[in-house]
């Protein structure tokens, strides 16, 4: 339903550390080349938790209130002039990245828009003014950022297309996985999605490792053939051909390097700290391991939607659902390792 002129809406807004509120704001109106999306579902990401807990995510610090959320899906409520090919009522998700400037990149990284020097991202304080996210009842979105959902993919699952795209980008960075044995270290939401993406990409066997038994249970449900419970004293396998380091914990780097076969590949998908850390990296040299970074995604959100259409099931990842009004509780659960949560969803409006 399109809101009437002058109507208001609710939005999940972080004002500072441990200060998140459900604010009332004016409903936006789509302009030239824009659509109005009536939001239905939003997934809480680690960056949302970081803004709430610390008032910053990495080097991006709050300077003023910010609407959270970049994992979202809903239905098109209104179409602005020039936004052809889109219709009201269509279910859709959002590619949340908007490169700043002319988009020109050096030939060596041509087309890798995730590496543009400046990118505005939904729910990010990297720029001032900040870029509001999509944890609101309505959000105006550029038409070229809209991704219609395939038939059979609900808006609840569509909200997970963005993190699945992160996982699929990591898998693409690794190269051809068909017939290969893969280790995924860290079975949080991204790690568990890497498990699913690796299996979808043809990996013969995927081993997931984590300190959390509930996280490993999710990884198994997402397709892991074996799991390693590090907290229970189990050890990582040896001589895996490809490893995905999805924990972002510097202490994990040494064991993962040792687990990787000589001449093997590690894809670093977990965000590492921006400050100096201590890590055992000797095996990177002596075992001639290729260490590859993986940052967000380019257009793999389209691959994610295609995979879901073809049967990749993200439902085991969803452990909690909360109404928009309970955003504080939802963030608390997502931030608490003892909660056993994987992906925590906010119901932003009407939906499946």
Tab-separated table of C-alpha atoms in Angstrom:
chain	number	residue	atom	x	y	z
A	1	UNK	CA	0.000	0.000	0.000
A	2	UNK	CA	1.320	3.450	-0.940
A	3	UNK	CA	1.352	5.877	2.006
A	4	UNK	CA	-0.655	9.055	1.595
A	5	UNK	CA	1.132	12.390	1.369
A	6	UNK	CA	2.136	13.691	4.773
A	7	UNK	CA	2.027	10.270	6.414
A	8	UNK	CA	4.682	9.094	8.828
A	9	UNK	CA	6.482	5.809	9.312
A	10	UNK	CA	8.580	4.041	11.946
A	11	UNK	CA	12.325	3.493	11.604
A	12	UNK	CA	14.999	1.783	13.714
A	13	UNK	CA	17.485	4.559	14.470
A	14	UNK	CA	20.754	4.323	16.419
A	15	UNK	CA	21.564	7.579	18.230
A	16	UNK	CA	24.733	6.439	20.001
A	17	UNK	CA	26.238	3.516	21.921
A	18	UNK	CA	23.443	1.362	23.408
A	19	UNK	CA	20.893	3.949	22.256
A	20	UNK	CA	18.591	2.562	19.587
A	21	UNK	CA	15.082	3.936	19.184
A	22	UNK	CA	12.053	3.356	17.022
A	23	UNK	CA	11.606	6.885	15.699
A	24	UNK	CA	8.724	8.337	13.738
A	25	UNK	CA	9.801	9.962	10.485
A	26	UNK	CA	8.036	11.331	7.397
A	27	UNK	CA	7.332	8.779	4.678
A	28	UNK	CA	9.669	9.370	1.726
A	29	UNK	CA	8.427	10.026	-1.804
A	30	UNK	CA	10.165	8.518	-4.837
A	31	UNK	CA	11.684	10.927	-7.325
A	32	UNK	CA	13.013	10.534	-10.854
A	33	UNK	CA	14.469	7.055	-11.348
A	34	UNK	CA	13.458	5.900	-7.865
A	35	UNK	CA	10.953	3.524	-6.317
A	36	UNK	CA	9.350	3.415	-2.907
A	37	UNK	CA	9.847	0.064	-1.223
A	38	UNK	CA	7.448	-1.036	1.503
A	39	UNK	CA	9.824	-2.986	3.694
A	40	UNK	CA	8.802	-6.375	5.071
A	41	UNK	CA	11.918	-8.066	6.489
A	42	UNK	CA	15.388	-7.030	7.616
A	43	UNK	CA	18.329	-9.125	8.775
A	44	UNK	CA	20.596	-7.882	11.565
A	45	UNK	CA	24.272	-7.867	10.586
A	46	UNK	CA	27.421	-7.509	12.659
A	47	UNK	CA	27.781	-3.886	11.574
A	48	UNK	CA	24.286	-3.094	12.899
A	49	UNK	CA	25.300	-4.607	16.234
A	50	UNK	CA	28.579	-2.643	16.211
A	51	UNK	CA	26.841	0.708	15.667
A	52	UNK	CA	24.458	-0.124	18.508
A	53	UNK	CA	27.120	-1.389	20.917
A	54	UNK	CA	29.935	1.046	20.182
A	55	UNK	CA	28.560	3.908	18.092
A	56	UNK	CA	30.924	2.834	15.322
A	57	UNK	CA	31.606	0.011	12.903
A	58	UNK	CA	35.282	-0.255	12.050
A	59	UNK	CA	36.481	3.271	11.268
A	60	UNK	CA	32.949	4.567	10.555
A	61	UNK	CA	31.715	6.463	13.616
A	62	UNK	CA	28.298	7.979	14.221
A	63	UNK	CA	28.142	11.750	13.901
A	64	UNK	CA	24.355	11.881	13.992
A	65	UNK	CA	21.433	9.404	14.165
A	66	UNK	CA	21.447	6.613	11.586
A	67	UNK	CA	18.738	4.255	10.328
A	68	UNK	CA	20.240	0.762	10.530
A	69	UNK	CA	19.942	-2.126	8.115
A	70	UNK	CA	21.303	-3.274	4.760
A	71	UNK	CA	19.809	-6.787	4.544
A	72	UNK	CA	16.246	-5.985	3.519
A	73	UNK	CA	13.371	-6.982	1.261
A	74	UNK	CA	9.829	-5.827	0.680
A	75	UNK	CA	7.390	-4.874	-2.058
A	76	UNK	CA	7.382	-1.946	-4.438
A	77	UNK	CA	4.775	0.547	-3.216
A	78	UNK	CA	5.271	3.320	-5.790
A	79	UNK	CA	7.333	3.859	-8.926
A	80	UNK	CA	8.817	7.241	-9.779
A	81	UNK	CA	9.141	8.662	-13.279
A	82	UNK	CA	11.823	6.996	-15.342
A	83	UNK	CA	11.919	3.816	-13.252
A	84	UNK	CA	10.731	1.593	-16.066
A	85	UNK	CA	10.380	-2.150	-15.873
A	86	UNK	CA	9.257	-2.144	-12.251
A	87	UNK	CA	5.693	-2.465	-11.012
A	88	UNK	CA	3.888	-1.806	-7.775
A	89	UNK	CA	3.412	-4.949	-5.748
A	90	UNK	CA	6.602	-6.613	-6.996
A	91	UNK	CA	8.593	-8.322	-4.228
A	92	UNK	CA	12.190	-7.137	-4.261
A	93	UNK	CA	15.433	-6.880	-2.375
A	94	UNK	CA	18.104	-4.185	-2.616
A	95	UNK	CA	21.708	-4.062	-3.756
A	96	UNK	CA	22.773	-1.721	-0.943
A	97	UNK	CA	25.989	-0.320	-2.492
A	98	UNK	CA	26.141	2.899	-4.526
A	99	UNK	CA	29.614	3.782	-5.857
A	100	UNK	CA	30.436	7.479	-5.590
A	101	UNK	CA	31.802	9.300	-8.627
A	102	UNK	CA	32.203	8.132	-12.215
A	103	UNK	CA	32.985	4.532	-11.277
A	104	UNK	CA	36.249	4.431	-13.236
A	105	UNK	CA	38.713	1.881	-11.925
A	106	UNK	CA	42.213	0.803	-12.965
A	107	UNK	CA	42.270	-1.944	-15.570
A	108	UNK	CA	43.543	-4.469	-13.032
A	109	UNK	CA	40.279	-4.226	-11.076
A	110	UNK	CA	37.902	-3.233	-13.875
A	111	UNK	CA	34.325	-4.092	-13.004
A	112	UNK	CA	35.062	-4.777	-9.337
A	113	UNK	CA	32.825	-1.998	-8.080
A	114	UNK	CA	33.139	-3.224	-4.504
A	115	UNK	CA	36.686	-1.818	-4.648
A	116	UNK	CA	35.682	1.710	-5.650
A	117	UNK	CA	37.468	4.209	-3.372
A	118	UNK	CA	34.140	5.552	-2.140
A	119	UNK	CA	30.935	3.536	-1.857
A	120	UNK	CA	27.765	4.572	-0.061
A	121	UNK	CA	26.224	1.579	1.649
A	122	UNK	CA	22.828	1.247	3.288
A	123	UNK	CA	23.049	1.731	7.042
A	124	UNK	CA	26.598	3.127	7.028
A	125	UNK	CA	28.203	6.056	8.842
A	126	UNK	CA	31.264	6.044	6.573
A	127	UNK	CA	30.182	9.373	5.045
A	128	UNK	CA	28.714	12.538	6.512
A	129	UNK	CA	25.817	12.810	5.986
A	130	UNK	CA	25.397	9.123	6.745
A	131	UNK	CA	23.583	6.716	4.440
A	132	UNK	CA	20.407	5.572	6.134
A	133	UNK	CA	19.598	1.895	5.938
A	134	UNK	CA	16.375	0.041	5.370
A	135	UNK	CA	15.112	-0.855	8.849
A	136	UNK	CA	12.041	1.285	8.310
A	137	UNK	CA	8.522	0.771	7.087
A	138	UNK	CA	9.348	2.518	3.792
A	139	UNK	CA	12.552	3.393	1.956
A	140	UNK	CA	13.163	5.184	-1.334
A	141	UNK	CA	15.628	3.220	-3.460
A	142	UNK	CA	17.280	3.969	-6.779
A	143	UNK	CA	15.640	1.823	-9.429
A	144	UNK	CA	18.976	0.363	-10.524
A	145	UNK	CA	19.545	-0.922	-6.975
A	146	UNK	CA	16.270	-2.889	-6.940
A	147	UNK	CA	16.478	-6.645	-7.493
A	148	UNK	CA	13.071	-8.289	-8.072
A	149	UNK	CA	12.683	-11.601	-6.260
A	150	UNK	CA	12.275	-14.740	-8.358
A	151	UNK	CA	9.033	-16.646	-8.138
A	152	UNK	CA	9.036	-18.855	-5.081
A	153	UNK	CA	11.484	-16.719	-3.080
A	154	UNK	CA	9.717	-15.023	-0.171
A	155	UNK	CA	10.595	-11.551	1.055
A	156	UNK	CA	11.782	-13.173	4.302
A	157	UNK	CA	14.349	-15.182	2.379
A	158	UNK	CA	14.971	-12.269	0.015
A	159	UNK	CA	16.285	-10.268	2.958
A	160	UNK	CA	19.136	-12.788	3.138
A	161	UNK	CA	20.190	-12.301	-0.489
A	162	UNK	CA	22.735	-9.672	0.597
A	163	UNK	CA	24.676	-11.862	3.078
A	164	UNK	CA	24.409	-14.814	0.701
A	165	UNK	CA	25.938	-12.563	-1.968
A	166	UNK	CA	28.872	-11.900	0.397
A	167	UNK	CA	29.350	-15.662	0.725
A	168	UNK	CA	29.046	-16.269	-3.015
A	169	UNK	CA	31.607	-13.551	-3.728
A	170	UNK	CA	34.032	-15.300	-1.363
A	171	UNK	CA	33.436	-18.580	-3.187
A	172	UNK	CA	34.036	-16.890	-6.545
A	173	UNK	CA	37.300	-15.485	-5.202
A	174	UNK	CA	38.434	-19.032	-4.404
A	175	UNK	CA	38.061	-20.261	-7.979
A	176	UNK	CA	36.601	-23.574	-9.083
A	177	UNK	CA	35.565	-25.642	-6.048
A	178	UNK	CA	34.160	-28.607	-7.934
A	179	UNK	CA	35.364	-31.838	-6.394
A	180	UNK	CA	37.483	-30.091	-3.771
A	181	UNK	CA	37.621	-30.373	0.020
A	182	UNK	CA	36.865	-27.090	1.773
A	183	UNK	CA	37.254	-25.804	5.340
A	184	UNK	CA	35.068	-22.974	6.641
A	185	UNK	CA	36.472	-21.590	9.882
A	186	UNK	CA	33.761	-19.657	11.704
A	187	UNK	CA	30.148	-20.804	11.455
A	188	UNK	CA	28.360	-17.541	12.146
A	189	UNK	CA	25.783	-16.373	9.591
A	190	UNK	CA	28.357	-15.581	6.895
A	191	UNK	CA	30.347	-18.727	7.534
A	192	UNK	CA	27.239	-20.893	7.360
A	193	UNK	CA	26.250	-19.174	4.116
A	194	UNK	CA	29.762	-19.850	2.768
A	195	UNK	CA	29.111	-23.518	3.571
A	196	UNK	CA	25.934	-23.406	1.477
A	197	UNK	CA	27.583	-21.426	-1.323
A	198	UNK	CA	30.539	-23.819	-1.470
A	199	UNK	CA	28.222	-26.825	-1.722
A	200	UNK	CA	26.212	-25.019	-4.388
A	201	UNK	CA	29.511	-24.379	-6.189
A	202	UNK	CA	30.269	-28.093	-6.333
A	203	UNK	CA	32.626	-28.653	-3.395
A	204	UNK	CA	32.966	-32.368	-2.702
A	205	UNK	CA	33.191	-31.955	1.065
A	206	UNK	CA	32.783	-28.958	3.368
A	207	UNK	CA	34.092	-28.985	6.939
A	208	UNK	CA	32.860	-26.235	9.287
A	209	UNK	CA	34.716	-25.277	12.467
A	210	UNK	CA	33.619	-23.065	15.345
A	211	UNK	CA	33.680	-22.628	19.111
A	212	UNK	CA	29.867	-22.681	19.318
A	213	UNK	CA	27.841	-25.892	19.173
A	214	UNK	CA	24.632	-24.056	18.118
A	215	UNK	CA	26.514	-22.381	15.254
A	216	UNK	CA	27.850	-25.735	14.118
A	217	UNK	CA	24.327	-27.134	14.163
A	218	UNK	CA	23.279	-24.354	11.770
A	219	UNK	CA	26.300	-25.081	9.552
A	220	UNK	CA	25.287	-28.731	9.362
A	221	UNK	CA	21.760	-27.723	8.404
A	222	UNK	CA	23.230	-25.476	5.704
A	223	UNK	CA	25.122	-28.401	4.173
A	224	UNK	CA	28.367	-28.991	6.107
A	225	UNK	CA	29.517	-32.599	5.708
A	226	UNK	CA	31.609	-32.490	8.897
A	227	UNK	CA	31.965	-30.111	11.832
A	228	UNK	CA	34.799	-29.382	14.238
A	229	UNK	CA	33.904	-28.174	17.731
A	230	UNK	CA	37.040	-26.331	18.772
A	231	UNK	CA	35.649	-25.571	22.247
A	232	UNK	CA	35.296	-29.321	22.833
A	233	UNK	CA	38.970	-29.888	21.992
A	234	UNK	CA	38.459	-31.079	18.432
A	235	UNK	CA	41.175	-30.030	15.992
A	236	UNK	CA	41.098	-28.668	12.473
A	237	UNK	CA	41.695	-31.096	9.610
A	238	UNK	CA	44.957	-31.152	7.698
A	239	UNK	CA	45.732	-30.615	4.018
A	240	UNK	CA	42.442	-28.986	2.985
A	241	UNK	CA	42.688	-27.571	-0.510
A	242	UNK	CA	40.709	-24.396	0.131
A	243	UNK	CA	39.955	-22.677	3.442
A	244	UNK	CA	37.562	-19.831	4.113
A	245	UNK	CA	38.455	-17.882	7.248
A	246	UNK	CA	35.085	-16.471	8.312
A	247	UNK	CA	35.665	-15.752	11.998
A	248	UNK	CA	37.790	-12.622	11.630
A	249	UNK	CA	39.719	-13.668	14.747
A	250	UNK	CA	43.481	-13.064	14.418
A	251	UNK	CA	44.169	-16.005	16.738
A	252	UNK	CA	42.535	-18.293	14.175
A	253	UNK	CA	44.946	-17.401	11.372
A	254	UNK	CA	47.813	-19.634	12.505
A	255	UNK	CA	45.719	-22.801	12.919
A	256	UNK	CA	43.912	-22.184	9.608
A	257	UNK	CA	47.213	-21.689	7.774
A	258	UNK	CA	48.534	-24.933	9.273
A	259	UNK	CA	45.315	-26.711	8.237
A	260	UNK	CA	45.651	-25.599	4.621
A	261	UNK	CA	47.528	-27.866	2.220
A	262	UNK	CA	50.891	-26.768	0.834
A	263	UNK	CA	50.165	-24.586	-2.166
A	264	UNK	CA	46.528	-24.255	-1.068
A	265	UNK	CA	44.315	-21.186	-0.833
A	266	UNK	CA	42.774	-19.236	2.023
A	267	UNK	CA	39.976	-16.757	1.369
A	268	UNK	CA	39.712	-14.168	4.135
A	269	UNK	CA	36.012	-13.317	4.344
A	270	UNK	CA	35.825	-12.519	8.070
A	271	UNK	CA	36.630	-8.865	8.774
A	272	UNK	CA	39.993	-8.550	10.523
A	273	UNK	CA	40.698	-5.709	12.986
A	274	UNK	CA	42.000	-2.443	11.588
A	275	UNK	CA	44.545	-2.115	14.392
A	276	UNK	CA	47.750	-4.059	15.011
A	277	UNK	CA	47.208	-7.636	16.191
A	278	UNK	CA	49.313	-10.671	17.011
A	279	UNK	CA	48.995	-13.612	14.629
A	280	UNK	CA	51.116	-16.632	13.680
A	281	UNK	CA	51.664	-16.280	9.925
A	282	UNK	CA	54.847	-18.270	9.271
A	283	UNK	CA	53.068	-21.031	7.359
A	284	UNK	CA	51.888	-18.501	4.794
A	285	UNK	CA	55.456	-18.440	3.472
A	286	UNK	CA	56.780	-21.920	4.138
A	287	UNK	CA	53.694	-23.644	2.768
A	288	UNK	CA	53.347	-21.175	-0.155
A	289	UNK	CA	49.712	-20.535	0.619
A	290	UNK	CA	47.724	-18.051	-1.431
A	291	UNK	CA	45.834	-15.689	0.903
A	292	UNK	CA	42.984	-13.856	-0.820
A	293	UNK	CA	40.845	-11.049	0.541
A	294	UNK	CA	37.092	-10.986	-0.063
A	295	UNK	CA	35.128	-7.770	0.486
A	296	UNK	CA	31.356	-7.484	0.195
A	297	UNK	CA	30.336	-8.407	-3.378
A	298	UNK	CA	29.941	-7.059	-6.897
A	299	UNK	CA	26.803	-8.418	-8.578
A	300	UNK	CA	26.677	-11.766	-6.775
A	301	UNK	CA	23.350	-10.724	-5.283
A	302	UNK	CA	21.916	-11.841	-8.623
A	303	UNK	CA	23.684	-15.188	-8.220
A	304	UNK	CA	22.276	-15.459	-4.696
A	305	UNK	CA	18.721	-14.943	-5.915
A	306	UNK	CA	19.263	-17.469	-8.705
A	307	UNK	CA	20.600	-20.013	-6.225
A	308	UNK	CA	17.593	-19.532	-3.938
A	309	UNK	CA	15.279	-19.946	-6.902
A	310	UNK	CA	17.087	-23.198	-7.716
A	311	UNK	CA	16.606	-24.523	-4.200
A	312	UNK	CA	19.388	-23.189	-1.957
A	313	UNK	CA	17.511	-23.030	1.347
A	314	UNK	CA	18.485	-20.236	3.743
A	315	UNK	CA	15.775	-21.017	6.299
A	316	UNK	CA	18.059	-22.967	8.718
A	317	UNK	CA	20.028	-19.747	9.212
A	318	UNK	CA	17.016	-17.919	10.689
A	319	UNK	CA	16.868	-18.514	14.433
A	320	UNK	CA	14.909	-15.501	15.737
A	321	UNK	CA	12.247	-13.113	14.468
A	322	UNK	CA	11.162	-9.881	16.163
A	323	UNK	CA	8.709	-7.104	15.316
A	324	UNK	CA	10.146	-3.710	14.406
A	325	UNK	CA	9.057	-2.307	17.786
A	326	UNK	CA	11.338	-4.844	19.540
A	327	UNK	CA	14.506	-3.721	17.732
A	328	UNK	CA	16.426	-3.265	20.981
A	329	UNK	CA	15.665	-6.836	22.053
A	330	UNK	CA	16.534	-8.140	18.598
A	331	UNK	CA	19.941	-6.423	18.649
A	332	UNK	CA	20.581	-7.732	22.162
A	333	UNK	CA	19.911	-11.305	21.047
A	334	UNK	CA	22.048	-10.916	17.917
A	335	UNK	CA	24.926	-9.559	20.032
A	336	UNK	CA	24.781	-12.237	22.734
A	337	UNK	CA	26.887	-15.357	22.001
A	338	UNK	CA	24.933	-17.218	24.696
A	339	UNK	CA	21.630	-16.671	22.860
A	340	UNK	CA	22.418	-19.352	20.299
A	341	UNK	CA	21.322	-16.984	17.547
A	342	UNK	CA	22.437	-17.107	13.946
A	343	UNK	CA	20.448	-14.743	11.736
A	344	UNK	CA	18.029	-12.509	13.645
A	345	UNK	CA	15.264	-10.957	11.528
A	346	UNK	CA	13.119	-7.883	12.064
A	347	UNK	CA	9.624	-7.871	10.644
A	348	UNK	CA	9.419	-4.359	9.263
A	349	UNK	CA	5.956	-4.549	7.743
A	350	UNK	CA	3.386	-6.931	6.329
A	351	UNK	CA	4.806	-10.019	4.650
A	352	UNK	CA	4.847	-13.763	4.276
